[in-house]
Amino acid sequence: MKLIGTLADQSNPVELSIEAGVITALQPVATAAPLWLAPGFIDLQVNGYGGVDFNDPATTTEQIAQAIRKLWATGVTHLLPTVITGSHEHLATCFANLVKAADEFAEVAYATLGFHLEGPFISTEDGPRGAHPRAHARPPDWDEFMRLQDAARGGIRLITLAPEWEGALGFIEQAVKENIIVALGHTAATPQQIRDAISAGATMSTHLGNGSHAQITRHPNYIWEQLAADELHASFIVDGHHLPPAVVKCFLRAKGIARSILVTDAIAAAGCPPGRYRLGDVEVEMTQQGRVCLPGTPYLAGSAVQMHEAIANTVKFSDATLGGALQMATANPAELLGLSETHGQFTAGRAANVVVLNWNEAAQSLAVAATICRGEAVYRHQ
């Protein structure tokens, strides 16, 4: 297979050669190339997709596989299925379902780079807690976490927690020793508690600017402290609802392209019509405008944005080029996961995970023309 297109970080078109599922060559060509080529997108926060909720213990393995297949149309070839705050039994069952789906379906096993546990060790306060159920927000417990890790067969790769809990710093240190990425999120921490968590080994902020109080102290607060911390990568939900365009622009200027990561925080409503959906035990509503919230309230509850839309929005809202926005969905999450040697970039010898894109510069819109996993075209736009 040969693909001709423009790489987002280059001005000249290239020919990408693929044999036996592997990239064999990448060479400049003189042919005009209206299409763009990017590595497969990596999404670190996916709660569900296409009507399928990863946080529902009743979700079947076939439904999980269907969600993975539907994500190909958005350019996502790899992800961290995300399980949010719930009872221990609820969380363990959801992880067991995801593990079983990977056992039964090769596409799930290939797409899954690990799991993201968002909670339950988060703030109980309104605002920072977000849509997570208050009844199940609780302090970090290493023994409980290890039981969840057993249910996930060691697959939990990223955990989001609030560092202000007593015992959180010791938990962070232990998690880092176990090669687990610790992200700060859904927190009401003081600036000093943020700094202490970074010293303990936290390396990421989850959907920075969200899962926060509606009103905070103007200057010393947990958002500024995380923005200023060069030690932290930060993920952002750029759907036009979670962060206003001006905030996206300022946040990306402060954090820098190299430390910024795009996530969708997609729930079952993503890829579906407006209506009522579930996120675990919580009922949510997606409006005609694509905003996902708790019914009858302004409180956000996940997202329905698709990754290619988030990339286009990032270009539209900020100083980022298309190349920079694509980096936030490819090379940057791969780096955070320690997978830069195998994912997120085009290099001869790597598995051929490619997204073929149509970029409309005037409209600043991005469409997925095709998605290729291991050299196989798994999605083509009709």
PDB file of N, CA and C in Angstrom, residues 307-347:
ATOM      1  N   MET A 307     -12.478  13.235  18.115  1.00  0.00           N
ATOM      2  CA  MET A 307     -11.112  13.730  18.161  1.00  0.00           C
ATOM      3  C   MET A 307     -10.764  14.617  16.976  1.00  0.00           C
ATOM      4  N   HIS A 308     -11.227  14.264  15.781  1.00  0.00           N
ATOM      5  CA  HIS A 308     -10.897  15.127  14.638  1.00  0.00           C
ATOM      6  C   HIS A 308     -11.542  16.500  14.780  1.00  0.00           C
ATOM      7  N   GLU A 309     -12.705  16.567  15.432  1.00  0.00           N
ATOM      8  CA  GLU A 309     -13.346  17.855  15.689  1.00  0.00           C
ATOM      9  C   GLU A 309     -12.553  18.656  16.723  1.00  0.00           C
ATOM     10  N   ALA A 310     -12.067  17.974  17.752  1.00  0.00           N
ATOM     11  CA  ALA A 310     -11.272  18.654  18.779  1.00  0.00           C
ATOM     12  C   ALA A 310      -9.995  19.243  18.181  1.00  0.00           C
ATOM     13  N   ILE A 311      -9.383  18.508  17.246  1.00  0.00           N
ATOM     14  CA  ILE A 311      -8.169  18.998  16.587  1.00  0.00           C
ATOM     15  C   ILE A 311      -8.482  20.259  15.787  1.00  0.00           C
ATOM     16  N   ALA A 312      -9.556  20.230  15.011  1.00  0.00           N
ATOM     17  CA  ALA A 312      -9.946  21.402  14.223  1.00  0.00           C
ATOM     18  C   ALA A 312     -10.295  22.578  15.129  1.00  0.00           C
ATOM     19  N   ASN A 313     -11.007  22.325  16.226  1.00  0.00           N
ATOM     20  CA  ASN A 313     -11.353  23.391  17.163  1.00  0.00           C
ATOM     21  C   ASN A 313     -10.110  24.034  17.761  1.00  0.00           C
ATOM     22  N   THR A 314      -9.100  23.220  18.031  1.00  0.00           N
ATOM     23  CA  THR A 314      -7.864  23.736  18.618  1.00  0.00           C
ATOM     24  C   THR A 314      -7.195  24.735  17.677  1.00  0.00           C
ATOM     25  N   VAL A 315      -7.178  24.405  16.394  1.00  0.00           N
ATOM     26  CA  VAL A 315      -6.626  25.338  15.408  1.00  0.00           C
ATOM     27  C   VAL A 315      -7.482  26.597  15.343  1.00  0.00           C
ATOM     28  N   LYS A 316      -8.790  26.417  15.379  1.00  0.00           N
ATOM     29  CA  LYS A 316      -9.718  27.540  15.251  1.00  0.00           C
ATOM     30  C   LYS A 316      -9.641  28.480  16.456  1.00  0.00           C
ATOM     31  N   PHE A 317      -9.454  27.902  17.651  1.00  0.00           N
ATOM     32  CA  PHE A 317      -9.525  28.690  18.882  1.00  0.00           C
ATOM     33  C   PHE A 317      -8.192  29.299  19.309  1.00  0.00           C
ATOM     34  N   SER A 318      -7.079  28.794  18.793  1.00  0.00           N
ATOM     35  CA  SER A 318      -5.780  29.154  19.371  1.00  0.00           C
ATOM     36  C   SER A 318      -4.751  29.507  18.313  1.00  0.00           C
ATOM     37  N   ASP A 319      -3.519  29.663  18.764  1.00  0.00           N
ATOM     38  CA  ASP A 319      -2.399  29.918  17.858  1.00  0.00           C
ATOM     39  C   ASP A 319      -1.861  28.629  17.241  1.00  0.00           C
ATOM     40  N   ALA A 320      -2.359  27.491  17.658  1.00  0.00           N
ATOM     41  CA  ALA A 320      -1.800  26.217  17.208  1.00  0.00           C
ATOM     42  C   ALA A 320      -2.000  26.025  15.710  1.00  0.00           C
ATOM     43  N   THR A 321      -0.975  25.514  15.058  1.00  0.00           N
ATOM     44  CA  THR A 321      -1.103  25.090  13.671  1.00  0.00           C
ATOM     45  C   THR A 321      -1.777  23.730  13.628  1.00  0.00           C
ATOM     46  N   LEU A 322      -2.137  23.280  12.439  1.00  0.00           N
ATOM     47  CA  LEU A 322      -2.685  21.928  12.316  1.00  0.00           C
ATOM     48  C   LEU A 322      -1.664  20.912  12.808  1.00  0.00           C
ATOM     49  N   GLY A 323      -0.399  21.144  12.475  1.00  0.00           N
ATOM     50  CA  GLY A 323       0.639  20.227  12.942  1.00  0.00           C
ATOM     51  C   GLY A 323       0.724  20.175  14.452  1.00  0.00           C
ATOM     52  N   GLY A 324       0.633  21.335  15.098  1.00  0.00           N
ATOM     53  CA  GLY A 324       0.671  21.367  16.555  1.00  0.00           C
ATOM     54  C   GLY A 324      -0.517  20.681  17.179  1.00  0.00           C
ATOM     55  N   ALA A 325      -1.703  20.912  16.611  1.00  0.00           N
ATOM     56  CA  ALA A 325      -2.907  20.273  17.145  1.00  0.00           C
ATOM     57  C   ALA A 325      -2.850  18.758  16.966  1.00  0.00           C
ATOM     58  N   LEU A 326      -2.357  18.295  15.827  1.00  0.00           N
ATOM     59  CA  LEU A 326      -2.207  16.855  15.613  1.00  0.00           C
ATOM     60  C   LEU A 326      -1.194  16.258  16.574  1.00  0.00           C
ATOM     61  N   GLN A 327      -0.137  16.989  16.871  1.00  0.00           N
ATOM     62  CA  GLN A 327       0.855  16.509  17.833  1.00  0.00           C
ATOM     63  C   GLN A 327       0.223  16.250  19.197  1.00  0.00           C
ATOM     64  N   MET A 328      -0.756  17.088  19.564  1.00  0.00           N
ATOM     65  CA  MET A 328      -1.432  16.942  20.858  1.00  0.00           C
ATOM     66  C   MET A 328      -2.296  15.687  20.920  1.00  0.00           C
ATOM     67  N   ALA A 329      -2.607  15.113  19.764  1.00  0.00           N
ATOM     68  CA  ALA A 329      -3.447  13.907  19.723  1.00  0.00           C
ATOM     69  C   ALA A 329      -2.659  12.673  19.308  1.00  0.00           C
ATOM     70  N   THR A 330      -1.359  12.823  19.109  1.00  0.00           N
ATOM     71  CA  THR A 330      -0.547  11.697  18.628  1.00  0.00           C
ATOM     72  C   THR A 330       0.748  11.544  19.432  1.00  0.00           C
ATOM     73  N   ALA A 331       1.753  12.339  19.101  1.00  0.00           N
ATOM     74  CA  ALA A 331       3.068  12.198  19.726  1.00  0.00           C
ATOM     75  C   ALA A 331       3.043  12.512  21.218  1.00  0.00           C
ATOM     76  N   ASN A 332       2.263  13.522  21.627  1.00  0.00           N
ATOM     77  CA  ASN A 332       2.274  13.909  23.039  1.00  0.00           C
ATOM     78  C   ASN A 332       1.678  12.843  23.964  1.00  0.00           C
ATOM     79  N   PRO A 333       0.486  12.293  23.657  1.00  0.00           N
ATOM     80  CA  PRO A 333       0.001  11.214  24.524  1.00  0.00           C
ATOM     81  C   PRO A 333       0.899   9.984  24.483  1.00  0.00           C
ATOM     82  N   ALA A 334       1.504   9.712  23.325  1.00  0.00           N
ATOM     83  CA  ALA A 334       2.434   8.576  23.245  1.00  0.00           C
ATOM     84  C   ALA A 334       3.616   8.800  24.175  1.00  0.00           C
ATOM     85  N   GLU A 335       4.123  10.033  24.210  1.00  0.00           N
ATOM     86  CA  GLU A 335       5.253  10.346  25.089  1.00  0.00           C
ATOM     87  C   GLU A 335       4.874  10.169  26.554  1.00  0.00           C
ATOM     88  N   LEU A 336       3.708  10.682  26.943  1.00  0.00           N
ATOM     89  CA  LEU A 336       3.278  10.545  28.336  1.00  0.00           C
ATOM     90  C   LEU A 336       3.206   9.080  28.738  1.00  0.00           C
ATOM     91  N   LEU A 337       2.726   8.231  27.826  1.00  0.00           N
ATOM     92  CA  LEU A 337       2.582   6.805  28.116  1.00  0.00           C
ATOM     93  C   LEU A 337       3.904   6.041  28.007  1.00  0.00           C
ATOM     94  N   GLY A 338       4.961   6.733  27.602  1.00  0.00           N
ATOM     95  CA  GLY A 338       6.246   6.055  27.426  1.00  0.00           C
ATOM     96  C   GLY A 338       6.285   5.197  26.189  1.00  0.00           C
ATOM     97  N   LEU A 339       5.498   5.571  25.160  1.00  0.00           N
ATOM     98  CA  LEU A 339       5.385   4.757  23.952  1.00  0.00           C
ATOM     99  C   LEU A 339       5.908   5.473  22.705  1.00  0.00           C
ATOM    100  N   SER A 340       6.787   6.443  22.901  1.00  0.00           N
ATOM    101  CA  SER A 340       7.288   7.212  21.758  1.00  0.00           C
ATOM    102  C   SER A 340       8.060   6.355  20.760  1.00  0.00           C
ATOM    103  N   GLU A 341       8.586   5.242  21.209  1.00  0.00           N
ATOM    104  CA  GLU A 341       9.361   4.377  20.309  1.00  0.00           C
ATOM    105  C   GLU A 341       8.469   3.566  19.372  1.00  0.00           C
ATOM    106  N   THR A 342       7.176   3.510  19.677  1.00  0.00           N
ATOM    107  CA  THR A 342       6.288   2.664  18.871  1.00  0.00           C
ATOM    108  C   THR A 342       5.046   3.390  18.349  1.00  0.00           C
ATOM    109  N   HIS A 343       4.674   4.512  18.964  1.00  0.00           N
ATOM    110  CA  HIS A 343       3.423   5.184  18.614  1.00  0.00           C
ATOM    111  C   HIS A 343       3.637   6.677  18.433  1.00  0.00           C
ATOM    112  N   GLY A 344       2.701   7.286  17.714  1.00  0.00           N
ATOM    113  CA  GLY A 344       2.626   8.736  17.665  1.00  0.00           C
ATOM    114  C   GLY A 344       3.439   9.422  16.592  1.00  0.00           C
ATOM    115  N   GLN A 345       4.263   8.694  15.846  1.00  0.00           N
ATOM    116  CA  GLN A 345       5.070   9.280  14.788  1.00  0.00           C
ATOM    117  C   GLN A 345       5.222   8.286  13.649  1.00  0.00           C
ATOM    118  N   PHE A 346       5.559   8.811  12.471  1.00  0.00           N
ATOM    119  CA  PHE A 346       5.830   7.955  11.321  1.00  0.00           C
ATOM    120  C   PHE A 346       7.328   7.658  11.261  1.00  0.00           C
ATOM    121  N   THR A 347       7.667   6.382  11.386  1.00  0.00           N
ATOM    122  CA  THR A 347       9.054   5.944  11.271  1.00  0.00           C
ATOM    123  C   THR A 347       9.061   4.566  10.629  1.00  0.00           C
TER     124      THR A 347
END
